XYZ file of C-alpha atoms in Angstrom:
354
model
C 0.000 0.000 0.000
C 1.092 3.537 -0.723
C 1.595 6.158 1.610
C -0.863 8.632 -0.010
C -3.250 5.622 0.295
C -2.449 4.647 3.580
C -3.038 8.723 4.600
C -6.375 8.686 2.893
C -8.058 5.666 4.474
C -7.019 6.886 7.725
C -8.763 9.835 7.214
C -11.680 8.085 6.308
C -11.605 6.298 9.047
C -10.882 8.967 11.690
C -14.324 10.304 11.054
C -16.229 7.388 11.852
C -16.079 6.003 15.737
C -14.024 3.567 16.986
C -10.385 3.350 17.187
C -8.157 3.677 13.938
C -5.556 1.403 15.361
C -8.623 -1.224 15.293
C -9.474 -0.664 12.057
C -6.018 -0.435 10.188
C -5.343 -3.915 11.896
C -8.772 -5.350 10.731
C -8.019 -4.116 7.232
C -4.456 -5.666 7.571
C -6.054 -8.965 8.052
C -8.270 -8.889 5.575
C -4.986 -7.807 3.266
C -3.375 -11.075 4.790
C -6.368 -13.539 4.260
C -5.555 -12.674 0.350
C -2.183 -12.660 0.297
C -2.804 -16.625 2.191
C -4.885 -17.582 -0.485
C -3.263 -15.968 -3.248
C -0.151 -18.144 -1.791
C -2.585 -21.245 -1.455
C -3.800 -20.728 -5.318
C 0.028 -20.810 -6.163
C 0.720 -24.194 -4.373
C -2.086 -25.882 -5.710
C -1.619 -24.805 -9.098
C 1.899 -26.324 -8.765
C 0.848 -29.249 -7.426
C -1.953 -30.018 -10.122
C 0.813 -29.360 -12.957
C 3.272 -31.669 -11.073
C 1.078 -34.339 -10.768
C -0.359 -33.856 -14.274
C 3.263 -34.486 -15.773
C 3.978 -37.537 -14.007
C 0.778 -38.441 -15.179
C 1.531 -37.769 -18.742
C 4.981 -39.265 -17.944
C 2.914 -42.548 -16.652
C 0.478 -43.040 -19.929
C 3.789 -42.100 -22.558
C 5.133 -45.247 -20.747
C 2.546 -48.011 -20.377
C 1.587 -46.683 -24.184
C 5.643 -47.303 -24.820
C 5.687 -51.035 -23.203
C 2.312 -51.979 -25.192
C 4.543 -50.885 -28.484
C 6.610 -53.555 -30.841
C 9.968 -51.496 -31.120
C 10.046 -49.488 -27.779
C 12.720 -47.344 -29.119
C 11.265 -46.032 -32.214
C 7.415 -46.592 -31.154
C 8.622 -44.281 -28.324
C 10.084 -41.728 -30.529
C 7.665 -41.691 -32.770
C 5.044 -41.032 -29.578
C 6.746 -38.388 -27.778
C 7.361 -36.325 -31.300
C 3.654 -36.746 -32.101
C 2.145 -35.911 -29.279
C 4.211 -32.722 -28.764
C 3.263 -31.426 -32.236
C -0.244 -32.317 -31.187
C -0.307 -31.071 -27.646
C 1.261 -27.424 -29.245
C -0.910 -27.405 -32.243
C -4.343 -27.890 -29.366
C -2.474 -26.466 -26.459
C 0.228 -24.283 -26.993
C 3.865 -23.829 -25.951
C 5.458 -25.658 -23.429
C 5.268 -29.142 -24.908
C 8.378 -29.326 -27.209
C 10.069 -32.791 -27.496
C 12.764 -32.256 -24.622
C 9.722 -31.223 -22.162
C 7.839 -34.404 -22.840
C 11.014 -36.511 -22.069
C 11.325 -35.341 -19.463
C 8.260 -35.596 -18.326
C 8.744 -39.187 -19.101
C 12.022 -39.091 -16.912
C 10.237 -37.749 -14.065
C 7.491 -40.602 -13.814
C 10.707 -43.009 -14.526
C 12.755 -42.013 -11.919
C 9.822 -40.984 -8.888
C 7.751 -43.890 -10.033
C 10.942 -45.934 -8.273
C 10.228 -44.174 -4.750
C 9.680 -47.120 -2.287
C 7.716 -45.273 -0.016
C 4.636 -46.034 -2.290
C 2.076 -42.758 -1.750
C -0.791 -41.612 -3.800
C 0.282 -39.314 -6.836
C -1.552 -36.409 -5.403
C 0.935 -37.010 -1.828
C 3.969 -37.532 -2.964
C 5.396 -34.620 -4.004
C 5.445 -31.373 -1.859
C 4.135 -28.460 -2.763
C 6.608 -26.331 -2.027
C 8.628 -27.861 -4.529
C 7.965 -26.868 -8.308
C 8.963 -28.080 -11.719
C 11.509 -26.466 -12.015
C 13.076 -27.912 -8.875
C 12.097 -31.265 -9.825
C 13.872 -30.913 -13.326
C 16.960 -30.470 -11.681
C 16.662 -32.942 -8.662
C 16.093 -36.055 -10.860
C 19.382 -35.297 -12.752
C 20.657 -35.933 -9.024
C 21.361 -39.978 -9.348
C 22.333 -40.595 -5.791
C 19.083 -41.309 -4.207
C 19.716 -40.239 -0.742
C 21.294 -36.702 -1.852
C 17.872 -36.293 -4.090
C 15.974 -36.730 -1.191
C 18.041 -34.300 1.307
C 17.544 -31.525 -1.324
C 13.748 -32.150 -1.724
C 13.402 -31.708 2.791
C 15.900 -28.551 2.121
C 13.681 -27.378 -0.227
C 10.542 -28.536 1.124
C 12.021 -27.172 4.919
C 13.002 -23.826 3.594
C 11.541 -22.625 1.000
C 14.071 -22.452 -1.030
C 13.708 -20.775 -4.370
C 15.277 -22.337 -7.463
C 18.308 -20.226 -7.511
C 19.180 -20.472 -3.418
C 18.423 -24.477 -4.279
C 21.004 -24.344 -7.383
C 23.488 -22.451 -5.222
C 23.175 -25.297 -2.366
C 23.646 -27.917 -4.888
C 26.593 -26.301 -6.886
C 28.106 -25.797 -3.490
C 27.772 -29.467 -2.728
C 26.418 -29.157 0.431
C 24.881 -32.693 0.460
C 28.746 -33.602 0.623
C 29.884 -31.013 2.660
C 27.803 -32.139 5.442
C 27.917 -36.191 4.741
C 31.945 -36.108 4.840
C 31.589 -34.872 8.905
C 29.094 -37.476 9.881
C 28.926 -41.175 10.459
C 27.091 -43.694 8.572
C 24.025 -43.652 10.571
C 23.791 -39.681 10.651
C 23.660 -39.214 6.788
C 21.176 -41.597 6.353
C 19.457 -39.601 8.517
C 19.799 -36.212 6.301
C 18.360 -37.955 3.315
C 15.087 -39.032 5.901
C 14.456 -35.622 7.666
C 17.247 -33.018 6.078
C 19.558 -31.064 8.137
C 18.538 -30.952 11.634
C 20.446 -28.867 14.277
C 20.504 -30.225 17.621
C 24.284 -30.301 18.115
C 26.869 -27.747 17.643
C 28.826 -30.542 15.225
C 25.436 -30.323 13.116
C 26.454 -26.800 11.872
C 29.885 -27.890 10.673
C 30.901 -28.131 7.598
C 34.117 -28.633 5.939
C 34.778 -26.412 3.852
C 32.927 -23.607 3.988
C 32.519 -21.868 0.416
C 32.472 -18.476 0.055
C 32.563 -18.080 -3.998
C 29.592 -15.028 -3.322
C 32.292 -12.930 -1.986
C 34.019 -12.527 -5.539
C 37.473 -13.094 -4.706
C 39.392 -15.063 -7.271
C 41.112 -19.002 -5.782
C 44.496 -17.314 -5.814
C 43.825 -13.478 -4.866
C 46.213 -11.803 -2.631
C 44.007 -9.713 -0.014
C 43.703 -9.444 3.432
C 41.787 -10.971 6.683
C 40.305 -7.248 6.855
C 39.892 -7.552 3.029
C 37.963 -11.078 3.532
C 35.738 -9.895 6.742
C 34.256 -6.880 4.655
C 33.855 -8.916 1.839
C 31.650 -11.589 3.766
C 30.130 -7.987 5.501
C 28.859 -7.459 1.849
C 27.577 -10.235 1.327
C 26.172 -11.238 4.484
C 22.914 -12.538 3.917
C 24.682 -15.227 1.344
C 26.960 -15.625 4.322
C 24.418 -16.563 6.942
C 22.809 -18.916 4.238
C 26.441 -20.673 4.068
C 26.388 -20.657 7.780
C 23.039 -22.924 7.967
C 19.947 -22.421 10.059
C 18.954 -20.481 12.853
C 21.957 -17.747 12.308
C 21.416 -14.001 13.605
C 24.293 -11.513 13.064
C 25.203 -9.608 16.205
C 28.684 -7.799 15.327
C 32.341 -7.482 13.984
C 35.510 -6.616 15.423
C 33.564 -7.226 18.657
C 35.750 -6.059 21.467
C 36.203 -8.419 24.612
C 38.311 -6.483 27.656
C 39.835 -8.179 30.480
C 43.163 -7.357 32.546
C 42.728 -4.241 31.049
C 43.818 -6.033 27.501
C 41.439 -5.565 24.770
C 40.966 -8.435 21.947
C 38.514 -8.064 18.809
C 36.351 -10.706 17.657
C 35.988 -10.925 14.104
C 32.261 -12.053 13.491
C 29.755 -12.783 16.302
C 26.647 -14.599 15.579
C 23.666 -16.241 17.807
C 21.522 -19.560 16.517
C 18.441 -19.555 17.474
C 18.140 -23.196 17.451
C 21.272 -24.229 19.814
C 20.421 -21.041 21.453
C 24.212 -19.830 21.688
C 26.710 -17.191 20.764
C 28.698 -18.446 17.258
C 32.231 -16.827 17.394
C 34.170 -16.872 13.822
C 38.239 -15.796 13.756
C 39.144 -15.330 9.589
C 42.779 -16.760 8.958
C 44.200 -15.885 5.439
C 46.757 -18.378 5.792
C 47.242 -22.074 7.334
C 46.120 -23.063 10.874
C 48.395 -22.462 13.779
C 48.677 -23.431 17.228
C 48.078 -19.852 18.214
C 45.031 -19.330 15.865
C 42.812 -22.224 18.320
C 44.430 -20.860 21.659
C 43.206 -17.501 20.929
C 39.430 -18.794 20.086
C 39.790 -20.518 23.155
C 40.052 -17.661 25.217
C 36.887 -15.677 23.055
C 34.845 -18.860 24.006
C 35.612 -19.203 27.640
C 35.379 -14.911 28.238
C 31.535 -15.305 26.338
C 31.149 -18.363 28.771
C 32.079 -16.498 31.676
C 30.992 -12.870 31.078
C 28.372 -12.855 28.139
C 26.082 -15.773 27.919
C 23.139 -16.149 30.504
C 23.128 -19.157 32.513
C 20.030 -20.716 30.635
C 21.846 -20.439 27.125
C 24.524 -23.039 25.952
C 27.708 -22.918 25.875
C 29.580 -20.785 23.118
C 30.684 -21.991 19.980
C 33.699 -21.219 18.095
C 34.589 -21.736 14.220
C 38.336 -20.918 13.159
C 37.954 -20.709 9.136
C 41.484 -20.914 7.456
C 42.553 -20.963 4.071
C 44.454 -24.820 4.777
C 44.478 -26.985 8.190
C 46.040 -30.044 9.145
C 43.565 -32.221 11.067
C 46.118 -34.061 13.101
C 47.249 -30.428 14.635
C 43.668 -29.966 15.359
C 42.739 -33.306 16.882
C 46.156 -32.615 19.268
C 45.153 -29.268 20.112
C 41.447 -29.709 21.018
C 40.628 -32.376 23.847
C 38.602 -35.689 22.769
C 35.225 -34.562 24.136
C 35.244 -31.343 22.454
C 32.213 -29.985 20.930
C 32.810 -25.756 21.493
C 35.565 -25.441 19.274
C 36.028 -26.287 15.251
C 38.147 -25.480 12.545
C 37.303 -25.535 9.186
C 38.917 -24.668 5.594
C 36.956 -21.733 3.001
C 37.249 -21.735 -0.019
C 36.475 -19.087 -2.597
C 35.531 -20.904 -5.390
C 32.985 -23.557 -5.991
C 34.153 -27.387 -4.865
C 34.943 -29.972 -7.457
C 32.078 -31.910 -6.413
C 33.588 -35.347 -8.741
C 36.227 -34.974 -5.619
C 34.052 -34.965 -2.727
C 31.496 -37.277 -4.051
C 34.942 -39.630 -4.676
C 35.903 -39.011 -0.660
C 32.307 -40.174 0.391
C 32.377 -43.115 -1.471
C 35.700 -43.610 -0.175
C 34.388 -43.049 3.312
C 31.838 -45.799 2.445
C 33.879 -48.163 1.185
């Protein structure tokens, strides 16, 4: 709504008794009941066209398996019934649509949790998602993209940027067996501080080239920029709360780079930027941020602080020595400014399987 509108019903409604607040807030809801159902109309027009191409899908292949030659009887289908369908319809229904409409019904049709049609796919999820998750072959990384999407409402592009980013991987490579299994079933979930870490973290948004010579303070305002990509790299639940956040004690002052709070672990998230490799120094110094927010910041009823050292290289055996067994405040993880191979981390999970 405009401002000259907003002036001129209030106005209106000044003459008239009652209280203005009263009525603004009853129009607002009114407002909001159409917005709802303009939202609904959108989800269930998604849904019908989803289901109506798996349904097309369905007949193209019980007409194929009735055929003689299933290759060319199948060609010679899907080419006539897209010149029909455009010659009664219109556009939309070009050869490469109707296969893969046919690949859809193929590869869903193999879900073993057998649903109705009409159930089975979300409607949060549209077309154009689906067109890109069944090119995803792995079955359980299909299926932790579709709860992503599903969970947050991701649009295509945030669900592209996930997926280029290989975050599937990412977050399978620092969990067990049992645990990844478990993203495919329900997604991320965030219950633990370990359930935020990833390794690396990828920062490509920021728009500095793999080999770029620039600072920590170069790097900070960078991610500053670029902060609402950053807290979608982070994961769920992040709030930003400062930089260079000053901690004083023995009248020494010490600046932490980045200070966040999750929601969902309902703690402080402290983040020191390294240019350079991991040293000994770089995990005694988040040490002490942790234990002074332990001590001085945090309220009794939140949990304890976390705290993420991201370096441009690490050695994980320095780590493990550094940081006790039982240690679950304090991680270090590589970035990474351009995009993962994901061929190599797909190769490390396997490996991990094996």
């Amino acid at each position: 709504m405009t401002k000259k509108a907003t002036n001129k019903i209030l106005s209106e409604v000044s003459q008239v008794p009652g209280s203005v607040a009263d009525e603004l807030d009853f129009f607002g809801s009114i407002a909001e009941l159409i917005r709802q159902a303009v939202r609904s109309l959108g989800r269930a027009v998604n849904t019908a066209m989803v289901v109506t191409y798996y349904e097309i899908g369905r007949r193209i292949v019980e007409k194929e398996q009735r055929g003689a030659r299933r290759a060319e009887y199948g060609k010679r289908i899907i080419e006539g019934l897209s010149e029909y369908l455009t010659a009664e319809i219109g556009k939309g229904y070009s050869v490469e649509n109707i296969k893969l409409m046919r690949r859809f019904y193929t590869v869903y049709s193999e879900n073993p949790i057998r649903q109705s049609v009409i159930t089975q796919f979300n409607p949060s999820i549209s077309w154009t998602h689906y067109v890109q998750l069944m090119r995803i072959k792995n079955v359980n990384e299909r299926r932790f993209y579709e709860k992503e999407i599903a969970n947050n409402g991701w649009t295509f592009r945030e669900f592209e940027r996930q997926y280029d980013s290989s975050l599937y991987e990412r977050l399978a490579l620092s969990r067990d067996k049992e645990r990844v299994l478990e993203l495919s079933e329900r997604g991320q979930t965030v219950k633990t501080p370990q359930d935020l870490f990833k390794d690396p973290y990828v920062l490509e948004f920021a728009g500095l080239p793999e080999h770029a010579h620039y600072t920590e303070t170069q790097l900070e305002q960078k991610l500053i920029d670029h902060l609402q990509h950053f807290l979608i790299e982070l994961g769920k639940g992040f709030g930003f709360m400062g930089r260079q956040v000053r901690i004083t004690y023995e009248e020494e002052s010490f600046y932490v780079d980045l200070v966040f709070y999750n929601r969902l672990l309902k703690c402080f998230v402290l983040i020191d930027l390294k240019i350079g490799k991991l040293k000994h120094v770089d995990i005694g110094q988040m040490q002490t941020y942790v234990n002074y927010y332990d001590r001085k910041i945090k309220f009794p009823d939140e949990n304890p602080t976390i705290g993420i050292v991201l370096c441009k290289d690490k050695k994980d055996a320095l780590v493990e020595m550094m940081l006790p067994e039982a240690n679950n405040q304090i991680f270090a993880a590589r970035y990474q400014t351009v995009l993962p191979s994901k061929e190599e981390l797909q190769k490390a999970l396997e490996n991990i399987d094996a």
